[in-house]
Amino acid sequence: MALPFLPGNSFNKNLGKTKYHLSHHFDTKNDVTMMVGEERPGIGGELLRGQKVKPRSSVFPRGNGSNLPAWVAFDRQVMCFDAFFQEAVHEKREEQFRVRNCKIYFYLEDDSIQVIEPRTKNSQIPQGTLIRRHRVPKPPPNDDEFYTIEDFNVGKEISLYSKVFKITNCDEFTRNFLRKLGVKVNVPDENPADPYTKYRKSMDESMQALRPYEKHDTLKQFLDHDRQVLRFFCYWDDTDSMFGDPREMILHYFLADDTIEIREVISPNSGRDAAPMFLKRGKLPKNIETLRQPGEVTDRTVLNVFGPTGHGGRYILDSLKTGAVRTDFYKDSDLTLGSVLNVWGRKYVICDLDDFTKEYYRTKFGIEDFNTVSYKKGGYGGVERQWPPYNGWGSEEDSLCSCMGLLPKPPKRDFIKFMEKDRRGLDSNVLRFLAKMDTSKPIDQDRRFIISYFLSDDTILVFEPPVRNSGIIGGKFLERSRVKKPEQPLYSTQMSEYYLSSDLYVGSRVIFNSHVFLLIDADEYAFRYMEECPQEFPKANIESIINRLRGSVGKNKDEVKSFFMRNDPEGSGVLGYDQFVSLLKQVDSSLTDQEIMTLARFYSERPSEDAIDSRKLFAIIQEQLRKRNYEGFSKLVEDCQQHDQGKQGFVDPETVRTVLHAHHVPLPDDLLRAGIAMTPANERGEVQYAALINQMNWRDAPVPPMQYQPIVDDSQWQGTNQSNKISVSRICYNVLLEDFFGKSS
């Protein structure tokens, strides 16, 4: 029952209303007054009578999360629907309409739609993208609106540019998304079958033969064994025929298609032409058969023919292949060591296999015995080639290369050895020995020579240091070259033997061009290099020396211990060098000076003066920087601080070295490494860069200059000076006795 329109019985719509603005509905365009605000509301935003709100895009319910725009919240999220539409076909008896299946994609970020039809083989219809991605308007009379998410659901029909699409199904993401929006998703349906597709399928089936020929699938074998070849070394004895001789063959078996090819191994000066192939690649039959008639070898055999010849005739095929001609071919199971193959009437004996073939037979057939069949006769083709003797022109290697071919080639040098043993920084790879002449002439007995052996090319240089008032002019005594060993014929067919690094050691006696030298000393680098490479220098192998002495001592253990006790009355465990040498000479008189020095250096008592003085080191560094007038220490600190991510004042040593090189600090690399090694570091090995740069700063933290002995040139080394070097004067014999007789002694 409605209330009467009387005072007190009606409702005032303006109560509580605060907005009374007017929308702009009328305007002038092209001097014509017209209404432009048909979709705009009335006073205060209220809708006019008969006015409906037309949504411009999809409306999603607000959630609990952040209010992001749709193009951010739904980026790369697409709804997929399965649909179909019918297309009429005119003037064709086989079909009246076609059912075309397609996919409808709805992009949530901008409400755009894309329709794609999957391509069908031999359809002769333009397929693919039917409608490109864009916002699709609705059909009239609502053509001023666009499709939104509310218009899509399973079972609905939508019209896209006069084509009606029936939605039958959707994917799982679309189904879950619609359910979250509160939309009830209908039951999916199947797309109807296309009648013309059924017609084409039945027609294709009728064209297939009811009794097709057998298919031999060789693709799998080809894919599994492509480029896999078994290699057999064969032997064919053709001595029974006239002018025949034994011939070596190589048989290749291709696992991809079971074919065989044979190549002949032609030895030099055999008188035979080098044919590219002895047997062309193909399947090799086991037995030789006569030539078959045309049509006799076929895959299927016809038993009988009924009716007229040609159209309308019928025939029966032999499914059991009773009349088929079978030919046996060689397989991989027939090729074994010692087996005889019939190669078109020639008997081939398999004598050997390569490594891949052995592994193949071991894996597939479990064969472990691969004994080679010997077939070569002694003395056949075994004539050793004789080279002419050396003629004295050039080197022996150069003369030998001129005999190896018509075009002489220079001898090849060992480039790898040259690169490995060439000078690298402070590592010179040069062994220097102090030598004297082993002669009875008084004037030559006091002469001293420096013998330098270069490891890069096995050459020797002999230098005689000049001595004042000696009457002998010093300088180069022997030019750098390879030196032959004595007592070798000058003109010989064999290569001469030269002095190697293992022939030079302290105590050795060498002869250079009829001059006899006795090596009496070596520099520190030579001793250290020989001790680090005991395999090349057996005289510096500490293990072999100890084993030799242990065998020489034998049962005289008590005498050796008593000798040590007599020469060490205080019991300090240390013995003098001269006493140590006399003891070793008594134990084994055949020990060389090199072996005695190696043993003494190994068990020597090293003084603490061997340590590097850090104050002297940084004095040298500051002197080098002062000479070059380098003052970029503040930039070094700033660059190191950039690499110090934790701001703890410590950086990796290689990083500090890289920074110093990047700023072109005028210091050699070995001096930089020594300075970094002397700088304080933390537990992780990182260097305190501020302390390093502060010690290098000759402006703010100068170090008083110190006197130091510079490194002398190679030509100035005249042997070890006992007054300047830290000589091996005291030997710890307790450790030596423990290595000899065990810790119990």
XYZ file of C-alpha atoms in Angstrom:
745
model
C 0.000 0.000 0.000
C 1.520 3.296 -1.075
C 1.600 6.353 1.153
C -0.543 9.376 0.117
C 1.307 12.330 -1.272
C 0.760 14.575 1.781
C 3.128 16.634 3.901
C 5.027 14.361 6.235
C 4.445 11.258 4.114
C 7.015 12.000 1.334
C 10.825 11.655 1.412
C 13.143 14.532 0.633
C 16.012 13.285 -1.508
C 18.119 16.373 -0.771
C 18.440 15.576 2.932
C 22.140 14.928 3.717
C 23.182 15.755 0.184
C 26.333 17.868 -0.172
C 27.035 17.740 -3.931
C 24.944 19.915 -6.232
C 27.310 20.364 -9.174
C 25.971 20.269 -12.720
C 27.500 18.191 -15.473
C 28.390 19.797 -18.805
C 25.747 18.442 -21.209
C 25.502 21.118 -23.948
C 28.199 22.708 -26.043
C 28.779 24.263 -29.469
C 30.533 22.395 -32.255
C 31.003 23.917 -35.699
C 28.659 26.783 -34.710
C 25.919 24.280 -33.891
C 24.481 23.953 -30.387
C 24.226 20.272 -29.511
C 24.172 17.846 -26.585
C 27.604 16.386 -25.843
C 27.089 14.790 -22.432
C 24.737 11.902 -23.066
C 26.687 9.613 -20.755
C 27.278 12.190 -18.043
C 25.134 12.127 -14.843
C 22.742 14.817 -13.604
C 22.909 17.133 -10.560
C 25.340 15.949 -7.914
C 26.363 12.905 -9.926
C 22.938 11.206 -9.904
C 21.837 9.299 -12.972
C 19.113 10.778 -15.132
C 15.873 8.961 -15.869
C 16.471 6.026 -18.201
C 20.246 6.461 -18.080
C 22.484 3.376 -17.576
C 26.151 3.217 -16.706
C 28.196 1.667 -19.492
C 31.449 0.189 -18.122
C 34.478 1.089 -20.198
C 36.617 -1.814 -18.923
C 36.375 -4.891 -16.734
C 35.576 -4.287 -13.088
C 37.388 -6.458 -10.551
C 36.478 -6.660 -6.824
C 38.932 -4.983 -4.511
C 41.094 -7.264 -2.426
C 43.121 -6.853 0.723
C 46.395 -6.123 -1.047
C 47.815 -2.975 -2.568
C 45.729 -1.046 -5.110
C 47.782 -1.571 -8.262
C 46.542 -0.646 -11.729
C 45.266 -3.446 -13.957
C 48.182 -3.214 -16.391
C 50.543 -3.938 -13.468
C 48.488 -6.397 -11.420
C 47.464 -8.545 -14.429
C 50.617 -8.278 -16.492
C 51.196 -11.420 -18.638
C 47.972 -13.034 -17.381
C 45.798 -14.322 -20.230
C 42.508 -16.213 -20.192
C 42.192 -18.969 -22.798
C 38.885 -20.331 -24.161
C 38.211 -23.153 -26.615
C 35.558 -22.172 -29.162
C 34.272 -22.938 -32.654
C 32.196 -21.277 -35.350
C 30.349 -22.583 -38.396
C 31.155 -21.371 -41.868
C 28.660 -21.927 -44.690
C 29.893 -23.568 -47.909
C 27.932 -22.914 -51.111
C 27.747 -24.903 -54.354
C 29.637 -27.955 -53.131
C 28.223 -31.448 -52.916
C 30.655 -32.890 -50.310
C 29.937 -30.281 -47.625
C 27.393 -27.591 -46.771
C 29.185 -26.092 -43.773
C 32.487 -26.314 -41.951
C 33.226 -26.403 -38.254
C 36.363 -24.418 -37.501
C 37.938 -24.769 -34.062
C 39.846 -21.845 -32.589
C 41.355 -20.370 -29.422
C 40.109 -17.107 -27.879
C 42.653 -15.250 -25.717
C 41.413 -12.500 -23.371
C 44.210 -10.300 -21.950
C 43.339 -9.084 -18.448
C 45.679 -6.098 -18.486
C 43.805 -4.143 -21.197
C 40.669 -6.250 -22.085
C 42.059 -6.995 -25.541
C 40.991 -10.120 -27.465
C 42.897 -12.326 -29.886
C 41.468 -15.255 -31.899
C 43.789 -17.920 -33.321
C 42.846 -20.978 -35.377
C 45.302 -23.910 -35.211
C 46.682 -24.802 -38.603
C 45.475 -28.022 -40.219
C 47.553 -29.947 -42.763
C 46.359 -29.592 -46.389
C 43.274 -27.554 -45.406
C 43.759 -24.907 -48.156
C 42.150 -22.384 -45.777
C 43.904 -19.274 -44.445
C 44.464 -20.134 -40.821
C 46.445 -18.772 -37.930
C 45.508 -15.381 -36.437
C 41.894 -14.661 -37.380
C 41.524 -11.542 -35.202
C 44.599 -9.679 -34.102
C 44.900 -8.492 -30.524
C 42.811 -5.383 -29.778
C 39.620 -4.358 -27.948
C 36.642 -5.759 -29.849
C 33.355 -3.766 -29.812
C 30.013 -5.439 -29.218
C 27.544 -5.843 -32.087
C 24.851 -3.188 -32.679
C 22.944 -1.628 -30.992
C 25.677 -1.777 -28.299
C 28.516 -0.986 -30.649
C 29.668 1.839 -28.382
C 30.702 -0.721 -25.753
C 33.551 -3.242 -25.681
C 33.684 -6.810 -24.508
C 34.747 -7.249 -20.867
C 35.411 -10.219 -18.664
C 31.740 -10.450 -17.675
C 30.831 -11.462 -21.261
C 32.913 -14.671 -21.267
C 31.890 -18.011 -19.826
C 31.719 -21.622 -20.919
C 28.589 -22.249 -22.989
C 28.110 -18.592 -24.088
C 27.986 -17.367 -27.646
C 29.767 -14.150 -28.549
C 29.673 -12.297 -31.846
C 33.020 -11.000 -33.056
C 32.683 -9.049 -36.285
C 29.559 -10.944 -37.449
C 31.043 -14.356 -36.592
C 29.323 -16.170 -33.762
C 31.757 -18.134 -31.596
C 30.479 -20.817 -29.230
C 32.717 -21.212 -26.138
C 33.010 -24.884 -25.182
C 35.868 -25.083 -22.680
C 38.644 -23.143 -20.934
C 41.967 -23.878 -19.291
C 42.564 -24.357 -15.564
C 43.840 -20.823 -14.934
C 40.744 -19.309 -16.555
C 38.449 -21.589 -14.577
C 40.047 -20.658 -11.244
C 40.079 -16.938 -12.082
C 36.365 -16.882 -12.941
C 35.537 -18.717 -9.736
C 37.438 -16.130 -7.707
C 35.332 -13.418 -9.364
C 32.142 -15.204 -8.248
C 31.205 -16.508 -11.709
C 29.766 -20.002 -11.951
C 31.638 -21.798 -14.726
C 29.378 -24.033 -16.807
C 30.085 -27.648 -17.671
C 32.514 -27.905 -20.637
C 31.296 -29.347 -23.905
C 33.051 -30.990 -26.861
C 33.453 -29.315 -30.212
C 31.239 -30.845 -32.918
C 32.960 -32.887 -35.598
C 33.536 -31.407 -39.015
C 31.687 -33.491 -41.661
C 34.193 -32.713 -44.391
C 37.084 -33.816 -42.148
C 35.333 -37.136 -41.631
C 34.868 -37.452 -45.382
C 38.550 -36.822 -46.066
C 39.626 -39.280 -43.389
C 37.423 -42.066 -44.786
C 38.708 -41.335 -48.281
C 42.346 -41.570 -47.119
C 41.662 -44.866 -45.373
C 40.102 -46.304 -48.521
C 43.249 -45.415 -50.490
C 45.527 -47.454 -48.220
C 46.363 -50.972 -49.357
C 44.856 -53.807 -47.356
C 48.062 -55.819 -47.747
C 50.925 -53.341 -47.595
C 54.494 -54.362 -48.316
C 56.791 -55.027 -45.418
C 58.620 -52.047 -44.008
C 62.244 -52.528 -43.022
C 62.971 -49.870 -40.412
C 66.680 -49.032 -40.710
C 66.439 -45.516 -39.292
C 67.022 -46.605 -35.694
C 70.172 -48.504 -36.629
C 71.421 -45.490 -38.574
C 70.767 -43.053 -35.715
C 72.363 -45.341 -33.112
C 75.524 -46.223 -35.057
C 76.101 -43.338 -37.431
C 79.825 -42.543 -37.872
C 80.769 -45.740 -35.995
C 83.142 -47.898 -38.034
C 84.910 -51.139 -37.051
C 88.451 -51.433 -38.410
C 90.143 -54.782 -39.041
C 93.699 -55.402 -40.240
C 93.612 -58.245 -42.764
C 96.102 -60.325 -44.711
C 95.683 -61.788 -48.196
C 98.240 -64.404 -49.289
C 98.407 -64.084 -53.070
C 101.665 -66.006 -53.500
C 99.944 -68.900 -55.342
C 99.245 -66.747 -58.394
C 101.920 -65.643 -60.853
C 103.958 -62.685 -59.596
C 101.799 -62.648 -56.472
C 102.960 -61.573 -53.035
C 101.456 -61.146 -49.552
C 99.271 -58.046 -49.343
C 97.994 -56.143 -46.316
C 94.434 -54.841 -46.248
C 92.283 -52.699 -43.948
C 88.622 -53.724 -43.731
C 86.049 -51.156 -42.589
C 82.687 -52.389 -41.308
C 80.039 -49.634 -41.086
C 77.629 -50.308 -38.237
C 75.058 -47.859 -39.616
C 74.056 -50.101 -42.568
C 76.179 -53.300 -42.260
C 78.282 -52.466 -45.310
C 81.970 -53.281 -45.892
C 84.777 -51.556 -47.756
C 88.399 -52.682 -48.145
C 91.487 -50.518 -48.641
C 94.950 -51.780 -49.483
C 98.044 -50.813 -47.490
C 100.724 -50.097 -50.085
C 104.241 -50.014 -48.712
C 106.842 -47.623 -50.157
C 108.706 -48.793 -53.275
C 106.344 -51.755 -53.726
C 105.789 -51.016 -57.418
C 102.001 -50.877 -57.073
C 99.739 -47.968 -57.910
C 97.964 -46.413 -54.949
C 94.341 -47.177 -55.778
C 91.812 -45.263 -53.643
C 89.687 -48.363 -52.950
C 90.250 -52.099 -53.292
C 86.578 -53.018 -52.709
C 83.771 -50.469 -53.000
C 81.493 -50.025 -50.015
C 78.545 -52.386 -50.013
C 77.148 -55.556 -48.468
C 79.517 -58.504 -48.805
C 77.878 -61.926 -49.517
C 79.303 -65.004 -47.869
C 78.975 -67.246 -50.926
C 79.474 -66.442 -54.603
C 76.290 -67.012 -56.604
C 75.442 -66.777 -60.269
C 73.816 -63.682 -61.671
C 70.071 -63.716 -61.002
C 67.436 -63.149 -63.655
C 65.437 -59.893 -63.632
C 62.539 -60.139 -61.185
C 63.949 -63.178 -59.400
C 65.159 -61.167 -56.420
C 62.149 -59.290 -54.998
C 60.586 -58.535 -51.648
C 57.245 -60.320 -52.362
C 56.418 -63.330 -54.513
C 53.223 -63.565 -56.626
C 51.610 -67.016 -56.367
C 48.838 -66.735 -59.013
C 46.917 -64.232 -61.101
C 43.165 -64.373 -61.796
C 41.194 -62.543 -64.394
C 42.365 -60.373 -67.238
C 45.734 -58.702 -67.261
C 45.615 -55.070 -66.142
C 42.457 -53.494 -64.727
C 40.158 -55.994 -63.066
C 42.812 -58.637 -62.517
C 43.520 -60.175 -59.159
C 46.606 -61.810 -57.697
C 47.658 -63.669 -54.577
C 50.876 -62.798 -52.722
C 53.117 -65.306 -50.982
C 52.944 -64.157 -47.355
C 55.149 -67.057 -46.202
C 57.882 -66.201 -48.737
C 58.292 -69.806 -49.813
C 59.891 -68.897 -53.115
C 62.001 -65.957 -51.949
C 65.724 -65.952 -52.733
C 67.818 -65.517 -49.609
C 71.396 -64.218 -49.613
C 73.572 -64.341 -46.521
C 75.777 -61.308 -45.929
C 78.617 -60.833 -43.468
C 77.575 -59.342 -40.129
C 79.604 -58.016 -37.215
C 79.259 -61.392 -35.442
C 81.126 -63.109 -38.305
C 84.210 -60.880 -38.074
C 86.516 -62.239 -35.368
C 90.273 -62.588 -34.950
C 91.627 -65.474 -37.052
C 88.471 -65.895 -39.126
C 88.792 -66.309 -42.902
C 86.535 -64.162 -45.107
C 85.520 -65.029 -48.658
C 85.824 -61.718 -50.525
C 84.655 -62.647 -54.014
C 86.933 -65.705 -54.147
C 89.840 -64.199 -52.184
C 90.638 -65.504 -48.713
C 91.231 -62.745 -46.163
C 92.520 -63.520 -42.663
C 91.652 -61.047 -39.885
C 94.849 -60.474 -37.909
C 94.270 -57.457 -35.638
C 91.701 -54.858 -34.495
C 91.856 -51.252 -33.398
C 90.971 -50.093 -29.875
C 87.401 -49.016 -30.701
C 86.650 -52.386 -32.321
C 88.024 -54.262 -29.304
C 85.851 -52.238 -26.948
C 82.803 -52.860 -29.166
C 83.280 -56.654 -29.147
C 84.050 -56.613 -25.433
C 80.800 -54.741 -24.690
C 78.428 -56.503 -27.090
C 79.745 -60.079 -27.281
C 81.797 -60.303 -24.062
C 85.039 -61.247 -25.855
C 88.172 -60.636 -23.787
C 90.846 -62.538 -25.740
C 92.309 -60.412 -28.559
C 95.489 -62.266 -29.491
C 97.045 -60.849 -32.621
C 97.636 -63.228 -35.533
C 101.239 -62.895 -36.780
C 101.569 -63.041 -40.536
C 104.716 -61.050 -41.442
C 107.822 -62.977 -42.355
C 111.164 -61.972 -40.888
C 113.492 -60.010 -43.120
C 110.810 -58.790 -45.496
C 110.951 -55.036 -45.808
C 113.161 -54.680 -42.732
C 116.185 -53.007 -44.276
C 117.433 -50.235 -42.026
C 118.044 -46.961 -43.759
C 121.674 -45.867 -43.723
C 122.526 -42.171 -43.647
C 125.715 -40.833 -45.221
C 128.496 -39.730 -42.827
C 128.854 -36.161 -41.652
C 130.784 -34.063 -44.199
C 131.953 -31.297 -41.858
C 129.798 -28.509 -43.328
C 127.455 -26.861 -40.838
C 126.048 -28.759 -37.912
C 125.303 -32.471 -37.899
C 121.534 -31.831 -37.725
C 121.677 -29.462 -40.700
C 123.638 -31.952 -42.800
C 121.211 -34.744 -41.879
C 118.182 -32.642 -42.962
C 119.762 -32.148 -46.405
C 119.765 -35.951 -46.849
C 116.080 -36.430 -45.987
C 114.590 -34.766 -49.058
C 115.246 -32.993 -52.312
C 114.413 -29.638 -50.746
C 116.647 -29.107 -47.689
C 114.854 -27.889 -44.586
C 116.437 -26.366 -41.493
C 116.457 -28.552 -38.360
C 113.565 -28.036 -35.982
C 114.300 -26.694 -32.527
C 112.523 -27.833 -29.392
C 110.373 -24.721 -29.083
C 108.388 -26.013 -26.077
C 111.586 -26.631 -24.106
C 112.879 -23.200 -25.104
C 109.716 -21.474 -23.815
C 109.685 -23.449 -20.558
C 113.398 -23.051 -19.745
C 113.950 -19.506 -21.003
C 114.688 -16.698 -18.544
C 111.562 -15.622 -16.633
C 111.969 -12.845 -14.059
C 114.546 -13.865 -11.445
C 114.450 -17.454 -12.688
C 117.406 -17.496 -15.106
C 117.452 -21.258 -15.909
C 121.237 -21.045 -16.176
C 123.466 -23.371 -14.095
C 126.841 -21.816 -13.242
C 129.826 -23.795 -12.013
C 133.294 -22.750 -10.891
C 135.966 -24.851 -12.591
C 139.727 -25.167 -12.795
C 142.000 -26.781 -15.331
C 143.102 -30.324 -14.566
C 146.641 -29.968 -15.876
C 150.237 -30.249 -14.742
C 151.241 -26.823 -16.056
C 151.845 -24.477 -13.118
C 150.635 -21.398 -14.986
C 147.249 -23.027 -15.751
C 146.627 -24.588 -12.333
C 145.643 -21.258 -10.737
C 143.260 -20.204 -13.524
C 139.543 -20.219 -12.679
C 136.645 -20.466 -15.136
C 132.884 -19.903 -14.964
C 131.011 -22.628 -16.884
C 127.397 -21.591 -17.628
C 124.957 -24.250 -18.837
C 121.780 -22.868 -20.515
C 118.831 -25.204 -19.957
C 116.776 -23.694 -22.804
C 118.959 -25.077 -25.629
C 121.656 -27.230 -23.860
C 124.462 -24.828 -24.776
C 127.591 -24.151 -22.719
C 129.496 -20.889 -22.224
C 132.966 -20.784 -20.602
C 134.150 -17.444 -19.181
C 137.473 -16.657 -17.509
C 137.335 -13.773 -15.012
C 140.290 -11.396 -15.546
C 142.944 -11.385 -12.816
C 145.323 -8.461 -12.408
C 149.039 -9.033 -12.982
C 148.438 -12.664 -14.010
C 149.704 -12.243 -17.537
C 146.531 -13.859 -18.967
C 143.813 -11.853 -20.707
C 140.418 -12.856 -19.327
C 137.095 -12.928 -21.146
C 135.257 -15.553 -23.155
C 137.179 -18.793 -23.224
C 134.536 -20.755 -25.175
C 131.707 -19.251 -27.227
C 128.197 -20.348 -26.310
C 127.485 -23.562 -28.233
C 126.776 -27.240 -27.783
C 129.862 -29.209 -26.779
C 130.511 -32.759 -27.949
C 131.704 -35.438 -25.602
C 135.280 -36.630 -26.199
C 136.465 -39.771 -28.000
C 133.865 -39.670 -30.776
C 134.651 -40.011 -34.496
C 134.501 -36.738 -36.356
C 132.850 -38.117 -39.509
C 130.302 -40.734 -38.521
C 126.928 -41.926 -39.754
C 125.505 -41.681 -36.218
C 124.655 -38.489 -34.355
C 127.269 -37.360 -31.853
C 126.585 -37.188 -28.130
C 126.679 -33.790 -26.432
C 127.081 -32.732 -22.816
C 123.767 -32.550 -20.977
C 122.788 -30.945 -17.675
C 123.097 -34.260 -15.831
C 126.797 -34.495 -16.812
C 127.695 -31.302 -14.933
C 127.977 -31.427 -11.139
C 130.509 -30.482 -8.500
C 133.412 -32.931 -8.684
C 132.813 -33.970 -12.308
C 135.592 -33.964 -14.885
C 134.648 -32.627 -18.338
C 136.645 -32.168 -21.538
C 135.835 -29.180 -23.757
C 137.786 -29.208 -27.028
C 140.771 -31.086 -25.492
C 140.761 -28.849 -22.390
C 140.122 -30.774 -19.158
C 138.097 -28.945 -16.494
C 137.326 -30.004 -12.948
C 134.141 -28.509 -11.431
C 134.844 -27.395 -7.879
C 131.857 -25.208 -6.945
C 128.433 -23.948 -8.094
C 126.246 -20.982 -7.313
C 123.203 -21.068 -5.046
C 120.720 -21.172 -7.930
C 122.418 -24.240 -9.450
C 122.366 -26.104 -6.115
C 118.726 -25.236 -5.526
C 117.649 -26.157 -9.076
C 119.373 -29.547 -8.964
C 117.862 -30.326 -5.558
C 114.368 -29.419 -6.821
C 114.763 -31.702 -9.882
C 116.244 -34.920 -8.465
C 115.011 -36.996 -11.417
C 117.197 -35.039 -13.856
C 120.176 -34.820 -11.494
C 120.793 -38.151 -9.691
C 123.821 -36.673 -7.918
C 121.464 -34.260 -6.080
C 118.824 -36.864 -5.170
C 118.832 -36.915 -1.370
C 116.836 -40.175 -1.138
C 119.216 -42.151 -3.361
C 122.224 -40.758 -1.460
C 120.772 -41.823 1.907
C 119.898 -45.297 0.595
C 123.419 -45.652 -0.785
C 124.992 -44.638 2.522
C 122.640 -46.896 4.474
C 123.828 -49.828 2.369
C 127.476 -48.840 2.792
C 127.198 -48.528 6.577
C 125.787 -52.034 6.909
C 126.779 -53.471 10.296
C 129.070 -50.584 11.296
C 126.337 -48.604 13.045
C 128.182 -48.481 16.366
C 131.353 -47.148 14.757
C 129.441 -44.322 13.049
C 127.711 -43.357 16.298
C 130.976 -43.435 18.246
C 132.631 -41.206 15.632
C 129.903 -38.596 16.101
C 130.260 -38.813 19.868
C 134.059 -38.324 19.738
C 133.803 -35.231 17.553
C 130.945 -33.758 19.643
C 132.083 -34.020 23.294
C 129.536 -31.400 24.408
C 126.610 -33.376 22.965
C 125.139 -30.407 21.082
C 124.056 -32.576 18.128
C 125.973 -30.383 15.645
C 129.097 -31.328 13.684
C 131.541 -29.248 11.625
C 131.605 -29.456 7.837
C 135.188 -30.760 7.539
C 134.560 -33.467 10.109
C 131.343 -34.401 8.320
C 133.170 -34.741 4.984
C 135.911 -36.940 6.480
C 133.301 -39.227 8.032
C 131.432 -39.670 4.733
C 134.711 -40.391 2.907
C 135.447 -43.135 5.438
C 131.982 -44.628 5.025
C 131.922 -44.503 1.203
C 134.960 -43.219 -0.657
C 133.108 -43.185 -4.003
C 130.869 -40.254 -2.981
C 131.294 -37.193 -5.173
C 131.599 -33.642 -3.933
C 128.111 -32.893 -5.277
C 126.552 -35.687 -3.216
C 128.410 -34.604 -0.077
C 127.316 -30.966 -0.536
C 123.713 -32.029 -1.145
C 123.700 -34.072 2.052
C 125.333 -31.265 4.046
C 122.885 -28.645 2.719
C 119.912 -30.848 3.569
C 120.974 -31.394 7.215
C 122.667 -28.025 7.745
C 121.869 -25.606 10.564
C 120.400 -22.524 8.919
C 121.111 -19.247 10.775
C 118.430 -16.657 11.312
C 120.240 -14.196 9.071
C 118.595 -15.808 6.058
C 115.384 -13.856 6.830
C 114.726 -10.712 4.826
C 115.076 -7.430 6.709
C 111.819 -5.547 6.137
C 113.404 -2.204 7.031
C 116.094 -2.711 4.410
C 113.493 -3.843 1.864
C 111.318 -0.737 2.232
C 114.446 1.444 2.190
C 115.194 0.027 -1.269
C 111.565 0.598 -2.352
C 111.594 4.235 -1.183
C 114.907 4.816 -2.920
C 113.472 3.517 -6.207
C 110.358 5.727 -5.864
C 112.439 8.758 -4.867
C 114.580 8.411 -7.991
C 111.465 8.329 -10.190
C 109.829 11.170 -8.183
C 106.603 9.224 -7.641
C 104.109 10.929 -5.262
C 100.678 9.430 -6.070
C 100.232 7.728 -2.698
C 96.875 9.371 -1.882
C 95.337 8.019 -5.095
C 96.577 4.560 -4.215
C 94.798 4.719 -0.851
C 91.549 5.948 -2.473
C 91.588 3.172 -5.067
C 92.231 0.518 -2.417
C 89.361 1.913 -0.312
C 87.004 1.408 -3.266
C 87.950 -2.282 -3.364
C 87.549 -2.535 0.434
C 83.808 -3.213 0.535
C 83.720 -3.992 4.250
C 85.735 -0.833 5.117
C 87.960 -2.859 7.443
C 91.285 -1.739 5.984
C 92.245 -5.118 4.458
C 92.281 -6.113 0.770
C 93.362 -9.235 -1.111
C 97.107 -9.192 -2.026
C 96.422 -9.704 -5.749
C 94.011 -6.759 -5.694
C 96.662 -4.527 -4.096
C 99.189 -5.658 -6.702
C 96.689 -4.920 -9.503
C 96.045 -1.423 -8.104
C 99.781 -0.673 -7.938
C 100.246 -1.808 -11.535
C 97.210 0.202 -12.678
C 98.725 3.399 -11.242
C 102.093 2.620 -12.926
C 104.120 2.472 -9.715
C 107.762 2.381 -10.951
C 108.774 -0.807 -9.114
C 109.648 -4.262 -10.500
C 107.139 -7.020 -9.904
C 109.405 -9.108 -7.677
C 110.032 -6.101 -5.393
C 106.273 -5.448 -5.192
C 105.570 -9.057 -4.224
C 108.267 -8.967 -1.533
C 106.851 -5.731 -0.081
C 103.299 -7.129 -0.023
C 104.556 -10.309 1.659
C 106.223 -8.236 4.444
C 103.026 -6.245 5.151
C 100.797 -7.227 8.135
C 97.790 -9.383 7.167
C 94.691 -10.812 8.864
C 93.581 -14.423 9.284
C 92.191 -14.609 5.736
C 95.480 -13.488 4.204
C 94.265 -9.984 3.299
C 96.853 -7.211 3.402
C 96.587 -3.967 5.401
C 96.937 -1.662 2.410
C 97.238 1.548 4.434
C 100.345 0.240 6.239
C 101.899 -0.895 2.947
C 101.384 2.463 1.220
C 102.563 4.333 4.318
C 105.822 2.352 4.343
C 106.262 3.129 0.636
C 105.630 6.864 1.142
C 109.071 8.475 1.040
C 107.564 11.946 1.612
C 105.612 11.470 4.848
C 107.373 8.407 6.342
C 110.957 8.417 5.056
C 113.277 5.563 5.995
C 116.997 6.381 6.370
C 118.998 4.992 3.443
C 120.903 1.770 4.069
C 123.850 0.137 2.385
C 122.950 -3.031 0.512
C 124.808 -5.272 -1.881
C 123.301 -5.105 -5.391
C 122.962 -8.221 -7.522
C 126.098 -8.723 -9.590
C 126.114 -9.623 -13.263
C 126.604 -13.231 -14.406
C 130.027 -12.437 -15.794
C 131.161 -11.054 -12.399
C 130.447 -14.243 -10.433
C 133.773 -15.805 -9.518
C 132.652 -18.580 -7.228
C 131.251 -18.521 -3.731
C 133.028 -16.038 -1.465
C 133.335 -17.586 1.968
C 133.498 -14.209 3.724
C 130.207 -12.935 2.305
C 127.988 -16.020 2.033
C 126.165 -17.923 4.716
C 128.202 -21.104 4.282
C 127.187 -24.590 5.346
C 129.480 -24.949 8.339
C 127.430 -26.908 10.891
C 125.435 -30.085 10.276
C 122.753 -31.504 12.609
C 123.826 -35.136 12.723
C 120.987 -36.223 15.053
C 118.450 -35.889 12.245
C 120.842 -37.725 9.927
C 121.150 -40.635 12.370
C 117.362 -40.839 12.702
C 117.038 -41.142 8.905
C 119.807 -43.750 8.824
C 118.901 -46.028 11.725
C 115.441 -44.856 12.856
C 114.302 -42.749 15.806
C 115.237 -45.442 18.329
C 118.920 -44.639 17.755
